[in-house]
XYZ file of C-alpha atoms in Angstrom:
611
model
C -6.306 -29.842 15.559
C -2.771 -31.258 15.334
C -2.084 -34.428 13.754
C 0.423 -37.298 14.098
C 0.851 -40.955 14.035
C 2.511 -41.030 17.531
C 1.910 -38.545 20.098
C 4.511 -38.949 23.130
C 3.403 -36.706 26.301
C 6.546 -35.714 28.150
C 9.945 -35.373 26.950
C 12.390 -36.754 29.652
C 14.594 -39.602 29.132
C 11.802 -42.165 28.544
C 9.760 -39.797 26.237
C 12.576 -38.827 24.139
C 13.721 -42.473 23.722
C 10.235 -43.297 22.827
C 10.132 -40.743 20.221
C 13.324 -41.803 18.476
C 12.377 -45.304 18.486
C 8.972 -44.441 16.983
C 10.554 -42.323 14.381
C 13.214 -45.127 13.374
C 10.060 -47.376 12.939
C 8.658 -45.035 10.510
C 6.125 -42.987 12.263
C 5.445 -39.357 12.217
C 6.025 -38.619 15.825
C 5.263 -35.505 17.922
C 6.518 -34.743 21.442
C 4.178 -32.680 23.438
C 5.715 -31.335 26.906
C 4.887 -28.802 29.464
C 8.578 -28.284 29.955
C 11.472 -27.704 27.560
C 12.927 -31.204 27.103
C 16.236 -30.498 28.635
C 14.488 -29.173 31.633
C 12.862 -32.364 32.581
C 13.641 -33.846 35.769
C 15.668 -36.581 34.194
C 18.299 -33.890 34.102
C 18.588 -34.205 38.102
C 19.722 -37.911 37.670
C 23.352 -37.839 39.188
C 24.166 -41.464 39.937
C 24.414 -43.460 36.779
C 22.995 -45.959 34.453
C 23.386 -49.702 35.150
C 24.415 -52.241 32.467
C 26.346 -55.704 32.204
C 29.248 -54.402 30.105
C 32.219 -56.201 31.736
C 33.214 -59.591 30.446
C 32.972 -60.686 34.215
C 29.564 -59.348 34.435
C 26.548 -60.758 32.762
C 22.873 -59.731 32.187
C 21.648 -62.406 34.234
C 23.603 -61.087 37.375
C 21.986 -57.890 36.846
C 18.557 -59.604 36.414
C 19.009 -61.335 39.672
C 20.188 -58.271 41.664
C 17.192 -56.459 40.461
C 14.793 -59.029 41.339
C 16.301 -59.412 44.740
C 16.283 -55.632 45.109
C 12.502 -55.739 44.055
C 12.005 -57.831 47.088
C 10.614 -60.543 44.665
C 8.008 -58.395 43.508
C 9.229 -57.715 39.954
C 8.253 -59.709 37.019
C 10.456 -61.644 35.364
C 9.466 -60.903 31.714
C 10.104 -57.245 32.246
C 13.406 -57.976 34.646
C 14.791 -59.943 31.956
C 13.956 -57.352 28.993
C 15.527 -54.964 31.123
C 18.892 -56.619 31.772
C 19.385 -57.984 28.391
C 18.532 -54.505 26.850
C 20.517 -52.213 28.928
C 24.267 -52.856 27.639
C 22.930 -52.339 23.863
C 21.363 -49.010 25.060
C 24.419 -47.522 26.901
C 26.615 -48.442 23.628
C 23.804 -46.594 21.686
C 23.976 -43.597 23.927
C 27.868 -43.513 23.614
C 27.827 -43.781 19.955
C 25.467 -40.928 20.130
C 28.000 -38.862 21.771
C 27.204 -39.383 25.604
C 30.238 -38.083 27.206
C 30.626 -41.055 29.647
C 33.352 -40.874 32.619
C 36.411 -43.136 31.432
C 39.319 -45.087 32.577
C 42.825 -44.318 31.509
C 42.476 -47.130 28.796
C 39.614 -45.373 27.300
C 36.819 -47.878 28.408
C 33.749 -46.515 29.907
C 33.849 -46.144 33.962
C 31.698 -48.226 36.025
C 31.575 -47.884 39.933
C 29.699 -49.980 42.589
C 26.108 -48.939 43.612
C 23.810 -50.090 46.205
C 22.435 -53.641 45.802
C 24.757 -54.808 42.790
C 26.843 -57.766 42.988
C 29.182 -56.271 40.464
C 30.569 -52.821 39.768
C 28.265 -52.054 36.640
C 27.057 -48.379 36.928
C 28.179 -46.241 34.087
C 28.156 -42.301 34.669
C 29.130 -39.139 33.397
C 30.648 -37.287 36.534
C 27.510 -36.784 38.931
C 25.654 -35.201 36.060
C 24.714 -38.333 34.066
C 20.981 -37.577 33.745
C 21.999 -33.820 32.287
C 24.268 -35.356 29.923
C 21.894 -38.131 28.680
C 18.997 -35.613 28.168
C 21.317 -33.235 25.934
C 22.307 -36.585 24.050
C 19.087 -37.615 23.290
C 17.674 -34.087 22.426
C 20.141 -33.726 20.116
C 19.026 -36.941 18.254
C 15.292 -35.664 18.364
C 16.461 -32.795 16.688
C 18.812 -34.439 13.962
C 15.775 -36.472 13.199
C 13.452 -33.377 12.863
C 10.917 -34.683 15.197
C 8.438 -32.118 16.064
C 8.280 -30.781 19.664
C 5.563 -28.762 21.195
C 7.429 -27.277 23.824
C 5.469 -25.653 26.713
C 2.262 -27.411 26.051
C 0.495 -29.078 28.986
C -1.465 -32.078 28.438
C -4.394 -32.089 30.600
C -6.997 -34.548 29.098
C -6.951 -37.929 27.191
C -9.372 -38.300 24.186
C -10.864 -41.768 24.872
C -13.900 -43.479 23.896
C -16.678 -43.569 26.377
C -17.158 -47.369 26.637
C -18.333 -49.063 30.111
C -15.441 -51.631 29.813
C -12.170 -49.944 29.956
C -10.848 -53.019 27.875
C -13.188 -51.976 25.045
C -11.907 -48.236 25.072
C -9.615 -46.538 22.615
C -7.338 -43.521 22.857
C -7.237 -41.362 19.911
C -5.082 -38.449 21.089
C -4.830 -35.753 23.914
C -5.878 -32.186 24.783
C -3.041 -29.572 25.423
C -2.899 -26.183 26.940
C -0.366 -23.949 25.467
C 1.174 -22.218 28.410
C 2.454 -19.224 26.160
C -0.887 -18.432 24.532
C -3.529 -20.248 26.557
C -4.778 -21.796 23.411
C -6.448 -25.204 24.104
C -6.170 -27.563 21.507
C -6.418 -31.487 20.394
C -3.592 -33.690 18.974
C -4.771 -36.694 17.099
C -2.914 -39.755 17.113
C -3.515 -42.306 14.624
C -1.204 -44.938 16.057
C -0.848 -44.416 19.444
C -0.256 -42.033 22.653
C 2.565 -42.796 24.650
C 2.453 -41.143 28.524
C 5.873 -40.652 29.618
C 5.110 -37.869 32.127
C 7.490 -38.919 35.357
C 7.159 -39.023 38.711
C 4.838 -37.699 41.485
C 7.173 -36.379 44.175
C 4.992 -33.251 44.892
C 2.505 -35.420 46.755
C 5.115 -34.930 49.550
C 6.467 -31.945 50.866
C 10.072 -33.215 51.478
C 11.304 -34.462 47.934
C 13.833 -34.759 45.262
C 11.341 -34.414 42.641
C 11.105 -31.119 40.579
C 8.112 -28.921 41.048
C 6.535 -30.119 37.734
C 6.623 -33.969 38.910
C 2.542 -34.242 39.813
C 1.755 -37.473 38.532
C -0.248 -36.151 35.524
C 0.154 -39.167 33.224
C -0.564 -41.818 35.741
C -3.712 -39.797 36.966
C -5.132 -39.044 33.714
C -4.605 -42.902 32.505
C -6.376 -43.878 35.589
C -9.485 -41.598 35.120
C -9.445 -42.878 31.434
C -9.681 -46.656 32.767
C -6.075 -47.893 33.126
C -5.347 -49.322 36.378
C -2.529 -48.092 38.639
C -0.447 -50.800 39.901
C 1.724 -51.346 43.076
C 1.369 -47.657 44.191
C 2.041 -48.254 47.705
C 5.651 -48.661 47.022
C 7.523 -45.460 47.151
C 11.170 -45.120 47.228
C 12.889 -42.672 49.870
C 16.444 -41.753 48.985
C 18.464 -41.807 52.059
C 20.912 -38.746 51.094
C 18.704 -35.719 50.551
C 19.799 -32.036 51.868
C 17.515 -31.361 54.688
C 16.616 -27.647 53.720
C 15.568 -28.372 50.070
C 15.240 -32.138 49.242
C 18.013 -31.791 46.804
C 19.625 -35.398 46.056
C 23.050 -36.181 46.896
C 23.943 -39.012 44.496
C 24.351 -42.576 45.495
C 27.348 -42.102 43.803
C 29.025 -40.483 46.952
C 28.557 -43.870 48.714
C 29.404 -45.721 45.729
C 33.100 -43.866 45.705
C 33.419 -44.863 49.471
C 31.280 -42.216 51.226
C 30.650 -43.185 54.753
C 27.656 -42.393 57.132
C 28.030 -41.119 60.507
C 25.323 -40.376 63.495
C 25.505 -37.508 66.019
C 28.126 -39.661 68.240
C 30.524 -40.016 65.100
C 29.580 -43.644 64.993
C 29.542 -45.328 61.428
C 26.300 -47.232 62.139
C 25.210 -48.868 58.942
C 27.218 -52.247 59.685
C 24.737 -52.443 62.892
C 21.858 -53.038 60.784
C 21.429 -56.737 60.019
C 19.898 -56.163 56.524
C 23.342 -54.269 55.803
C 25.897 -55.887 57.786
C 28.033 -56.830 54.855
C 27.610 -54.010 52.452
C 26.941 -51.078 54.957
C 26.537 -47.803 53.077
C 25.846 -49.936 49.752
C 22.943 -51.693 50.957
C 19.704 -50.957 48.996
C 17.944 -47.607 49.395
C 15.104 -48.680 51.704
C 17.609 -50.410 53.867
C 19.790 -47.276 54.323
C 16.897 -44.902 54.838
C 15.152 -47.030 57.299
C 18.656 -47.286 59.384
C 19.193 -43.366 59.000
C 15.702 -42.523 60.552
C 16.096 -45.072 63.090
C 19.265 -43.222 64.186
C 17.367 -39.950 64.424
C 14.341 -41.677 66.309
C 16.461 -43.214 68.887
C 17.976 -39.881 69.682
C 21.431 -40.101 67.834
C 20.336 -37.781 65.072
C 22.233 -34.479 64.423
C 19.783 -31.781 65.276
C 17.244 -34.677 65.837
C 16.741 -34.575 62.082
C 19.778 -35.831 60.163
C 23.016 -37.871 59.957
C 26.256 -36.873 58.365
C 27.663 -38.107 54.920
C 31.493 -37.965 54.798
C 33.320 -38.070 51.814
C 36.672 -36.138 52.747
C 38.735 -39.163 52.963
C 38.207 -39.648 49.109
C 40.784 -36.724 48.552
C 40.161 -33.327 46.780
C 41.592 -35.136 43.491
C 39.130 -37.699 43.419
C 36.155 -35.890 44.643
C 36.726 -32.984 41.912
C 37.108 -35.465 39.096
C 33.805 -37.537 39.770
C 31.725 -35.648 42.362
C 32.404 -32.034 41.800
C 28.905 -30.939 41.357
C 28.325 -32.431 44.898
C 30.386 -29.928 46.474
C 28.556 -27.226 44.654
C 25.286 -28.538 45.841
C 26.351 -28.983 49.511
C 27.869 -25.436 49.555
C 24.945 -23.620 47.721
C 22.003 -25.212 49.819
C 23.624 -25.842 53.248
C 26.795 -23.887 53.383
C 28.901 -26.882 53.759
C 32.273 -27.131 52.397
C 32.551 -30.997 51.587
C 36.244 -30.943 51.153
C 36.583 -29.815 54.980
C 33.575 -31.162 56.517
C 30.697 -33.845 56.323
C 27.337 -32.940 54.700
C 23.834 -33.291 56.506
C 21.489 -35.786 54.930
C 18.151 -37.481 55.520
C 15.786 -39.567 53.509
C 13.298 -37.900 51.090
C 10.801 -39.149 48.573
C 12.520 -39.850 45.300
C 11.011 -42.293 43.048
C 7.626 -44.052 42.566
C 7.809 -47.744 41.933
C 4.403 -48.192 41.128
C 2.236 -46.484 37.921
C 0.021 -47.116 35.132
C -0.042 -50.975 34.622
C 1.602 -51.782 31.387
C 3.260 -54.774 29.852
C 6.756 -54.944 28.892
C 5.755 -53.227 25.550
C 4.355 -50.394 27.245
C 0.668 -51.347 26.181
C -2.245 -50.420 28.733
C -5.614 -52.242 28.562
C -6.729 -49.287 26.539
C -6.194 -49.442 22.718
C -3.826 -46.891 21.649
C -2.509 -45.977 25.046
C 0.927 -46.888 25.801
C 3.092 -45.667 28.848
C 6.898 -45.894 30.136
C 9.191 -44.458 32.551
C 8.288 -43.468 36.227
C 4.575 -42.669 35.422
C 4.151 -46.343 34.292
C 4.561 -49.807 36.058
C 6.001 -52.519 33.827
C 6.755 -54.096 37.106
C 10.631 -53.782 36.900
C 11.175 -52.502 40.456
C 8.709 -54.256 42.316
C 8.880 -53.148 46.147
C 12.257 -51.388 45.768
C 14.230 -49.824 42.708
C 18.085 -50.204 42.912
C 19.985 -47.272 42.267
C 21.303 -46.965 38.678
C 18.168 -48.806 37.150
C 15.793 -45.903 36.587
C 17.822 -44.250 33.611
C 18.340 -47.798 31.816
C 14.671 -48.326 32.566
C 13.997 -45.210 30.541
C 15.983 -46.331 27.601
C 15.091 -50.094 27.564
C 11.334 -49.438 27.697
C 11.085 -46.122 26.350
C 12.596 -47.847 23.037
C 10.238 -50.804 23.101
C 7.118 -48.576 23.937
C 8.040 -46.028 20.975
C 8.490 -49.098 18.833
C 5.010 -50.698 19.808
C 3.096 -47.519 19.391
C 4.677 -46.750 15.902
C 3.206 -50.385 15.035
C -0.288 -49.818 16.813
C 0.534 -52.550 19.193
C 1.073 -55.122 16.680
C 4.172 -56.442 18.157
C 5.971 -59.521 19.809
C 6.915 -60.620 22.138
C 4.048 -62.119 24.049
C 2.132 -59.902 25.954
C 1.406 -59.945 29.771
C -2.356 -59.672 30.636
C -3.316 -56.349 31.833
C -6.481 -54.544 32.907
C -9.830 -56.366 32.935
C -8.310 -59.611 31.325
C -6.054 -59.619 34.458
C -8.598 -58.749 36.997
C -11.098 -61.388 36.053
C -8.603 -64.017 37.605
C -7.627 -61.584 40.592
C -9.029 -61.690 44.059
C -10.775 -58.236 44.731
C -10.758 -56.740 48.163
C -12.951 -54.460 50.107
C -11.339 -50.766 50.132
C -9.597 -50.626 53.532
C -11.218 -47.468 54.840
C -14.871 -46.734 54.064
C -14.830 -44.591 50.828
C -17.632 -42.226 52.023
C -18.212 -39.834 49.214
C -15.052 -39.928 47.068
C -16.713 -39.966 43.697
C -16.354 -36.578 41.715
C -19.550 -34.627 41.594
C -21.373 -33.365 38.214
C -18.712 -30.626 37.899
C -17.310 -29.532 34.773
C -13.880 -28.582 36.652
C -13.858 -32.263 37.645
C -15.779 -34.481 35.208
C -13.456 -36.524 33.083
C -14.418 -38.737 30.266
C -14.278 -39.720 26.701
C -16.692 -39.443 23.554
C -18.792 -42.049 22.257
C -18.328 -40.825 18.588
C -17.048 -43.422 16.279
C -14.804 -40.859 14.206
C -11.431 -40.524 16.037
C -11.268 -36.833 15.243
C -14.682 -36.306 16.957
C -13.383 -37.870 20.003
C -10.636 -35.436 20.138
C -12.962 -32.692 19.597
C -15.156 -33.753 22.186
C -12.427 -34.049 24.689
C -11.228 -30.319 23.885
C -14.572 -28.949 24.279
C -14.993 -30.572 27.855
C -11.534 -29.234 28.532
C -12.505 -25.724 27.402
C -15.688 -25.910 29.863
C -13.356 -27.108 32.726
C -10.912 -24.263 32.325
C -13.682 -21.875 32.063
C -15.189 -22.728 35.205
C -12.108 -22.571 36.954
C -11.077 -19.102 35.743
C -14.553 -17.686 35.921
C -15.995 -18.723 39.582
C -14.799 -17.770 43.019
C -13.611 -20.359 45.363
C -10.439 -21.356 47.413
C -6.848 -21.565 46.239
C -5.631 -24.957 45.204
C -2.278 -24.086 47.148
C -4.233 -24.738 50.570
C -5.458 -28.048 49.386
C -2.074 -28.908 48.016
C -0.311 -28.078 51.185
C -2.390 -30.242 53.380
C -2.098 -32.719 51.208
C 1.661 -32.929 51.094
C 1.503 -32.666 54.907
C -0.530 -35.637 55.794
C 1.490 -37.563 53.184
C 4.728 -36.763 54.612
C 3.540 -37.217 58.113
C 1.518 -40.642 57.756
C 2.914 -42.179 54.363
C 6.480 -41.965 54.742
C 9.350 -44.356 55.464
C 7.602 -45.928 58.434
C 3.892 -46.523 58.291
C 1.312 -47.406 60.826
C -2.187 -48.246 60.447
C -3.823 -45.325 62.276
C -1.557 -42.980 60.355
C -2.712 -44.386 57.159
C -6.162 -44.133 57.752
C -5.715 -40.693 58.928
C -4.113 -39.767 55.954
C -6.806 -41.385 53.762
C -9.476 -39.101 55.834
C -7.317 -36.015 55.076
C -6.930 -37.025 51.389
C -10.661 -37.423 50.910
C -11.389 -34.156 52.580
C -8.814 -32.533 50.288
C -10.902 -33.912 47.470
C -14.115 -32.585 48.591
C -12.327 -29.236 49.077
C -10.866 -29.288 45.810
C -14.350 -29.201 44.292
C -14.376 -25.597 45.316
C -10.950 -24.314 44.086
C -10.932 -21.431 41.707
C -7.935 -19.877 39.668
C -6.994 -16.247 40.955
C -5.192 -15.241 38.026
C -7.912 -14.416 35.000
C -5.301 -14.406 32.334
C -4.778 -16.967 29.471
C -1.054 -16.844 29.083
C 1.852 -18.166 31.437
C -1.064 -18.899 33.991
C 0.947 -20.849 36.382
C -1.934 -20.551 38.812
C -4.254 -22.582 36.278
C -1.572 -24.935 35.812
C -1.049 -25.827 39.388
C -4.665 -26.203 40.139
C -4.903 -28.860 37.506
C -1.866 -30.617 38.862
C -3.225 -30.748 42.346
C -6.376 -32.450 41.255
C -3.866 -35.349 39.820
C -1.838 -35.294 43.273
C -4.979 -36.017 44.948
C -5.739 -39.033 42.791
C -2.032 -40.693 43.111
C -1.836 -39.922 46.833
C -5.252 -41.741 47.595
C -3.939 -44.795 45.468
C -0.494 -44.872 47.416
C -2.420 -44.643 50.734
C -5.221 -47.208 49.947
C -2.288 -49.893 48.588
C -0.438 -49.163 51.897
C -3.294 -49.949 53.902
C -4.174 -53.037 52.121
C -0.617 -54.639 51.879
C -0.421 -56.124 55.517
C 3.298 -57.063 55.158
C 6.859 -55.362 55.380
C 8.348 -55.609 51.813
C 11.003 -53.464 50.292
C 10.086 -49.614 50.599
C 6.865 -50.668 52.126
C 7.198 -50.785 56.141
C 4.235 -51.399 58.197
C 4.507 -51.213 62.138
C 1.888 -53.937 62.627
C 3.133 -56.410 60.005
C 7.004 -56.945 60.468
C 7.372 -59.730 58.262
C 7.431 -60.398 54.576
C 4.579 -62.653 53.582
C 5.271 -64.657 50.624
C 2.464 -67.064 51.145
C -0.003 -64.344 50.982
C 1.375 -61.080 49.298
C 3.408 -62.149 46.141
C 1.043 -60.257 44.101
C 0.711 -56.795 42.776
C -1.822 -54.331 43.849
C -4.223 -52.557 41.441
C -6.634 -50.070 41.586
C -9.581 -48.905 39.174
C -11.075 -45.517 39.008
C -14.465 -46.930 38.728
C -16.194 -43.285 38.329
C -14.369 -42.060 41.607
C -14.860 -44.897 43.753
C -11.607 -46.651 43.713
C -11.689 -50.585 43.429
C -8.888 -52.710 44.731
C -7.729 -55.865 43.464
C -4.584 -58.208 42.726
C -2.685 -60.146 40.340
C -0.055 -62.586 40.813
C 3.879 -61.957 40.403
C 5.392 -63.430 37.603
C 8.722 -64.997 39.002
C 9.436 -67.209 35.959
C 11.402 -65.931 33.350
C 12.522 -67.233 29.752
C 15.921 -68.003 31.288
C 15.458 -68.866 34.850
C 12.888 -69.176 37.814
C 13.384 -66.504 40.643
C 12.817 -68.310 43.945
C 12.266 -65.690 46.683
C 15.149 -65.584 49.337
C 15.545 -63.488 52.549
C 16.968 -60.197 50.968
C 20.407 -59.075 53.061
C 23.457 -57.298 51.905
């Protein structure tokens, strides 16, 4: 067994920042990650980092833009903590050596991004995430923080109390990809989940193949609710053949969207009639798909993004890698012709319910980054707000974990405490048989032992039984289940959602869950067994896909990225509340808690959202 004060699971932007903060707070920290840190999906972030750095800008303007972008479903304490903390984090990155793009006078460059009232997006060419990862990984190495590279965490070691609010997390169980060893990691102070997104629940996504919702699903099964899972962001500019992201920086620099009739269509849509291509991502995605659905798409699939008018010098200076992506994946020369683009799954606004210090309802379990929901982004994330979220809440969460949760400011109620005051609802579609059977492949639970080390040891034994069963029995391959799951999510739980389609998706997902009970791993080896890894990941995808679909069915309104054909209005009188989903042994229980619109500095009154 490996022992540290704080275990950080995942080594993307949030995990690296949390580890550095915990180390600076005096903790013995370890990063446990299924990918080498600089291969984490944060490296694919192209656009930039929002922060109010200019003397004519201010954190409260950033906070207002963020709340407006969230369609008033962000929580004010998180929004204000974020906007106040972002400038300090960007300055810290610059001091650590982040190679930001700069103006002629040497100041860090900032450009416009969708939904922003001021050009506050800092960037490093079009490879901002790549440079951010390398900058912070250097700091991890400099501090001598232990990195367990290519260890896939598959289970939390949590005490088995009936009430999740009485449970404690004492560590995790990891599978070493290189050797096949299954081992426990005991955390005396806290476990931080920073495992990233869940894009592989869809078959057209900007997300890496490793983004399978691992941390969100593990925390859910351990008793930490998922929050606002129905809010999935679809980025408006992805390459049709692969889902590879074309940065919002292209539109920030002045790129233009055209339909098949060579019309610049964005100003025809009411929500975007002032900002056009720089409206928020949900608005632009719906506009593009409307063009396609009404017969004005190119090859009935995509639209064109044109940056030729920016000039070769400017493109090569600020967007050179976009040229390479278009050429490599679509065979298009962006200097001579427009690029094909269409919406693709990009970001999960929801995740494990946490407060602004990353605390869950389970003692010793924390979360930050895309796998967690601090309720910053609400119903829609603004471009350029993801990377500063990793920094601000990664730092706060790492510091809180090192302190064992004994940290100010005042907590936001989470888990059962919030549920006691919330209205519960019936599951929108009768659950049927959705609970896992008594099967060691699927069994998930903690140990009742009072000794923390024994809790971890029992979790290791349970995981060994699960892996042995997967390797030794005959059954179907997980890939069949995953493909069907991705197909129904892309068809029915996409940008446009209808009740009949959502109900069909839920039936399909639950059929996938039943079929998953018969999965087996064809590769019998214990080393570099990607078949085993993908099989375990598929179970996590089933859990998060079900949560997304249940939330989408329950929320009968149109808010942010959540569009419902039968409910075309934002209903503030009914739906200014967060959707939460509790595991309950496999029978999901849906309930709500109110949005917090009153911050320390100002109250955010819901207004019509237009750009």
